[in-house]
Amino acid sequence: MFFGVGGGGGNAVEYMVRQNVSGVTFVATNTDAQALEHLSVPNKFQFGGAGLGVGGRPAQGRELAEQNEEEIRSLLSGYHMVFITAGMGGGTGTGAAPVIARIAKEMQLLTVAVVTTPFKFENSKRTKIAKEGIAELSQHVDSIITVPNEKLRQVYNNISIADAFKKQMLRSK
């Protein structure tokens, strides 16, 4: 299972769905209803009733995920392994990904996180939030892969992140 959390995680699983990756279950979750609505991911779940996002506040993303623990358990039920993907530095991915990872570990799933970190040009607060979120997430996973957004652009000669991700996926096949 690939579990995309927040805007960045949702975009990552959306990309895989559009590439017709088969044999895998994809889930996208977000606090932003509008962001979820635009995804073609077959399994979508919104945290929080308002659907307006959490405004970059990880504590709120964490709280909303905790309030939906039973739904998360239900989504993870029946699987042996989960890849959790999120962009770190915002509210939902940074706050909710560690909660989802903790639940997965409690269910004895092999739990791997693949996360991105902010670009250098983004503000230092976002970078600080990302570092704190990665530290928390690391406590609840078997393995974590951290990919700086900046490195993706360097590797692919300053092309867009979407195109860099596409090239990397094609090279992995």
mmCIF file of C-alpha atoms in Angstrom:
data_model
loop_
_atom_site.group_PDB
_atom_site.id
_atom_site.type_symbol
_atom_site.label_atom_id
_atom_site.label_comp_id
_atom_site.label_asym_id
_atom_site.label_seq_id
_atom_site.Cartn_x
_atom_site.Cartn_y
_atom_site.Cartn_z
ATOM 1 C CA MET A 1 0.000 0.000 0.000
ATOM 2 C CA PHE A 2 1.097 3.565 -0.767
ATOM 3 C CA PHE A 3 -0.418 6.066 1.647
ATOM 4 C CA GLY A 4 -0.088 9.686 0.470
ATOM 5 C CA VAL A 5 -0.465 12.229 3.263
ATOM 6 C CA GLY A 6 -1.153 15.929 2.664
ATOM 7 C CA GLY A 7 -0.643 17.810 -0.579
ATOM 8 C CA GLY A 8 2.801 16.432 -1.413
ATOM 9 C CA GLY A 9 1.885 12.853 -0.553
ATOM 10 C CA GLY A 10 -1.352 13.105 -2.498
ATOM 11 C CA ASN A 11 0.510 14.378 -5.545
ATOM 12 C CA ALA A 12 3.005 11.510 -5.306
ATOM 13 C CA VAL A 13 0.336 8.795 -5.236
ATOM 14 C CA GLU A 14 -1.620 10.617 -7.948
ATOM 15 C CA TYR A 15 1.446 10.439 -10.168
ATOM 16 C CA MET A 16 1.775 6.692 -9.590
ATOM 17 C CA VAL A 17 -1.919 6.139 -10.330
ATOM 18 C CA ARG A 18 -1.615 8.103 -13.584
ATOM 19 C CA GLN A 19 1.415 5.994 -14.560
ATOM 20 C CA ASN A 20 -0.812 2.926 -14.211
ATOM 21 C CA VAL A 21 1.303 1.354 -11.496
ATOM 22 C CA SER A 22 -0.559 -1.879 -10.802
ATOM 23 C CA GLY A 23 -0.716 -4.417 -8.013
ATOM 24 C CA VAL A 24 -0.657 -1.722 -5.328
ATOM 25 C CA THR A 25 -3.396 -0.047 -3.320
ATOM 26 C CA PHE A 26 -3.196 3.745 -3.240
ATOM 27 C CA VAL A 27 -4.698 5.965 -0.556
ATOM 28 C CA ALA A 28 -4.606 9.760 -0.424
ATOM 29 C CA THR A 29 -5.529 11.647 2.708
ATOM 30 C CA ASN A 30 -5.631 15.353 3.362
ATOM 31 C CA THR A 31 -7.331 17.988 5.485
ATOM 32 C CA ASP A 32 -7.938 20.045 2.332
ATOM 33 C CA ALA A 33 -11.099 18.757 0.627
ATOM 34 C CA GLN A 34 -10.446 20.701 -2.572
ATOM 35 C CA ALA A 35 -6.974 19.170 -2.982
ATOM 36 C CA LEU A 36 -8.430 15.670 -2.542
ATOM 37 C CA GLU A 37 -11.241 16.372 -4.981
ATOM 38 C CA HIS A 38 -8.754 16.964 -7.823
ATOM 39 C CA LEU A 39 -7.043 13.591 -7.363
ATOM 40 C CA SER A 40 -8.011 10.469 -9.309
ATOM 41 C CA VAL A 41 -6.631 8.226 -6.546
ATOM 42 C CA PRO A 42 -9.323 5.582 -5.941
ATOM 43 C CA ASN A 43 -9.160 5.674 -2.129
ATOM 44 C CA LYS A 44 -9.413 9.151 -0.608
ATOM 45 C CA PHE A 45 -9.977 10.123 2.981
ATOM 46 C CA GLN A 46 -10.436 13.610 4.418
ATOM 47 C CA PHE A 47 -9.391 14.393 7.981
ATOM 48 C CA GLY A 48 -11.486 17.038 9.695
ATOM 49 C CA GLY A 49 -14.984 18.186 8.888
ATOM 50 C CA ALA A 50 -14.330 21.648 7.463
ATOM 51 C CA GLY A 51 -12.016 20.484 4.685
ATOM 52 C CA LEU A 52 -10.103 23.760 4.653
ATOM 53 C CA GLY A 53 -6.653 22.405 5.488
ATOM 54 C CA VAL A 54 -4.661 23.206 8.618
ATOM 55 C CA GLY A 55 -2.802 26.311 7.463
ATOM 56 C CA GLY A 56 0.674 24.837 7.830
ATOM 57 C CA ARG A 57 0.121 23.846 11.472
ATOM 58 C CA PRO A 58 1.426 20.294 12.067
ATOM 59 C CA ALA A 59 -0.102 20.112 15.561
ATOM 60 C CA GLN A 60 -3.538 20.501 14.002
ATOM 61 C CA GLY A 61 -2.738 17.907 11.315
ATOM 62 C CA ARG A 62 -1.596 15.512 14.053
ATOM 63 C CA GLU A 63 -4.735 16.111 16.117
ATOM 64 C CA LEU A 64 -7.067 15.509 13.177
ATOM 65 C CA ALA A 65 -5.253 12.277 12.287
ATOM 66 C CA GLU A 66 -5.502 11.105 15.902
ATOM 67 C CA GLN A 67 -9.235 11.834 15.865
ATOM 68 C CA ASN A 68 -9.522 9.525 12.841
ATOM 69 C CA GLU A 69 -7.427 6.654 14.177
ATOM 70 C CA GLU A 70 -10.129 4.023 13.637
ATOM 71 C CA GLU A 71 -10.557 5.030 9.989
ATOM 72 C CA ILE A 72 -6.779 4.865 9.485
ATOM 73 C CA ARG A 73 -6.683 1.400 11.078
ATOM 74 C CA SER A 74 -9.462 0.312 8.738
ATOM 75 C CA LEU A 75 -7.560 1.561 5.676
ATOM 76 C CA LEU A 76 -4.382 -0.266 6.790
ATOM 77 C CA SER A 77 -6.178 -3.471 7.751
ATOM 78 C CA GLY A 78 -5.205 -6.525 5.719
ATOM 79 C CA TYR A 79 -1.818 -5.203 4.569
ATOM 80 C CA HIS A 80 1.661 -6.304 5.616
ATOM 81 C CA MET A 81 3.586 -3.272 4.357
ATOM 82 C CA VAL A 82 2.894 0.417 3.868
ATOM 83 C CA PHE A 83 4.853 3.164 2.144
ATOM 84 C CA ILE A 84 3.907 6.532 3.613
ATOM 85 C CA THR A 85 4.737 9.473 1.389
ATOM 86 C CA ALA A 86 4.504 13.139 2.355
ATOM 87 C CA GLY A 87 6.021 16.519 1.723
ATOM 88 C CA MET A 88 7.459 17.716 5.019
ATOM 89 C CA GLY A 89 7.246 21.310 6.179
ATOM 90 C CA GLY A 90 3.523 21.908 5.909
ATOM 91 C CA GLY A 91 0.694 21.003 8.243
ATOM 92 C CA THR A 92 -1.037 17.817 7.178
ATOM 93 C CA GLY A 93 1.894 15.763 5.881
ATOM 94 C CA THR A 94 4.195 16.796 8.712
ATOM 95 C CA GLY A 95 1.585 16.340 11.429
ATOM 96 C CA ALA A 96 -0.401 13.328 10.221
ATOM 97 C CA ALA A 97 2.321 11.118 8.688
ATOM 98 C CA PRO A 98 3.861 10.238 12.088
ATOM 99 C CA VAL A 99 0.403 9.312 13.425
ATOM 100 C CA ILE A 100 -0.265 7.031 10.452
ATOM 101 C CA ALA A 101 3.204 5.483 10.862
ATOM 102 C CA ARG A 102 2.626 4.875 14.582
ATOM 103 C CA ILE A 103 -0.682 3.159 13.862
ATOM 104 C CA ALA A 104 0.925 1.031 11.130
ATOM 105 C CA LYS A 105 3.702 -0.054 13.506
ATOM 106 C CA GLU A 106 1.150 -0.906 16.212
ATOM 107 C CA MET A 107 -0.533 -3.112 13.594
ATOM 108 C CA GLN A 108 2.881 -4.717 12.926
ATOM 109 C CA LEU A 109 3.127 -3.523 9.328
ATOM 110 C CA LEU A 110 6.530 -3.038 7.738
ATOM 111 C CA THR A 111 6.493 0.759 7.544
ATOM 112 C CA VAL A 112 8.612 2.805 5.133
ATOM 113 C CA ALA A 113 8.393 6.576 4.725
ATOM 114 C CA VAL A 114 9.433 8.463 1.606
ATOM 115 C CA VAL A 115 9.375 12.197 2.247
ATOM 116 C CA THR A 116 10.567 15.384 0.621
ATOM 117 C CA THR A 117 12.065 18.430 2.302
ATOM 118 C CA PRO A 118 11.454 22.062 1.335
ATOM 119 C CA PHE A 119 13.396 23.933 -1.315
ATOM 120 C CA LYS A 120 16.202 26.193 -0.111
ATOM 121 C CA PHE A 121 14.264 29.252 -1.255
ATOM 122 C CA GLU A 122 11.361 28.399 1.063
ATOM 123 C CA ASN A 123 11.317 30.129 4.424
ATOM 124 C CA SER A 124 13.366 28.851 7.358
ATOM 125 C CA LYS A 125 10.232 28.187 9.425
ATOM 126 C CA ARG A 126 9.104 25.597 6.887
ATOM 127 C CA THR A 127 12.538 23.942 6.984
ATOM 128 C CA LYS A 128 12.450 23.844 10.791
ATOM 129 C CA ILE A 129 8.967 22.300 10.728
ATOM 130 C CA ALA A 130 10.180 19.701 8.208
ATOM 131 C CA LYS A 131 13.168 18.723 10.382
ATOM 132 C CA GLU A 132 10.967 18.341 13.452
ATOM 133 C CA GLY A 133 8.439 16.283 11.492
ATOM 134 C CA ILE A 134 11.121 13.989 10.080
ATOM 135 C CA ALA A 135 12.541 13.439 13.571
ATOM 136 C CA GLU A 136 9.100 12.477 14.859
ATOM 137 C CA LEU A 137 8.290 10.298 11.846
ATOM 138 C CA SER A 138 11.633 8.485 12.172
ATOM 139 C CA GLN A 139 10.551 7.157 15.572
ATOM 140 C CA HIS A 140 7.644 5.242 14.017
ATOM 141 C CA VAL A 141 9.037 3.721 10.804
ATOM 142 C CA ASP A 142 11.324 0.837 9.898
ATOM 143 C CA SER A 143 13.042 2.970 7.279
ATOM 144 C CA ILE A 144 12.837 6.528 6.018
ATOM 145 C CA ILE A 145 13.997 7.942 2.709
ATOM 146 C CA THR A 146 14.376 11.708 2.702
ATOM 147 C CA VAL A 147 14.627 13.445 -0.659
ATOM 148 C CA PRO A 148 15.457 17.160 -0.701
ATOM 149 C CA ASN A 149 13.354 18.905 -3.354
ATOM 150 C CA GLU A 150 16.505 20.850 -4.241
ATOM 151 C CA LYS A 151 18.381 17.645 -5.122
ATOM 152 C CA LEU A 152 15.648 16.505 -7.476
ATOM 153 C CA ARG A 153 16.046 19.718 -9.429
ATOM 154 C CA GLN A 154 19.857 19.449 -9.477
ATOM 155 C CA VAL A 155 19.799 15.852 -10.669
ATOM 156 C CA TYR A 156 17.479 16.710 -13.518
ATOM 157 C CA ASN A 157 19.007 20.042 -14.584
ATOM 158 C CA ASN A 158 16.432 22.357 -13.027
ATOM 159 C CA ILE A 159 13.383 20.781 -14.663
ATOM 160 C CA SER A 160 10.070 20.843 -12.846
ATOM 161 C CA ILE A 161 9.606 18.565 -9.855
ATOM 162 C CA ALA A 162 6.823 16.670 -11.638
ATOM 163 C CA ASP A 163 9.101 15.981 -14.601
ATOM 164 C CA ALA A 164 12.000 15.014 -12.318
ATOM 165 C CA PHE A 165 9.772 12.568 -10.476
ATOM 166 C CA LYS A 166 8.589 11.115 -13.780
ATOM 167 C CA LYS A 167 12.161 10.622 -15.016
ATOM 168 C CA GLN A 168 13.182 8.949 -11.768
ATOM 169 C CA MET A 169 10.190 6.585 -11.918
ATOM 170 C CA LEU A 170 11.035 5.635 -15.505
ATOM 171 C CA ARG A 171 14.680 4.947 -14.569
ATOM 172 C CA SER A 172 13.527 2.692 -11.724
ATOM 173 C CA LYS A 173 11.581 0.354 -14.044
#
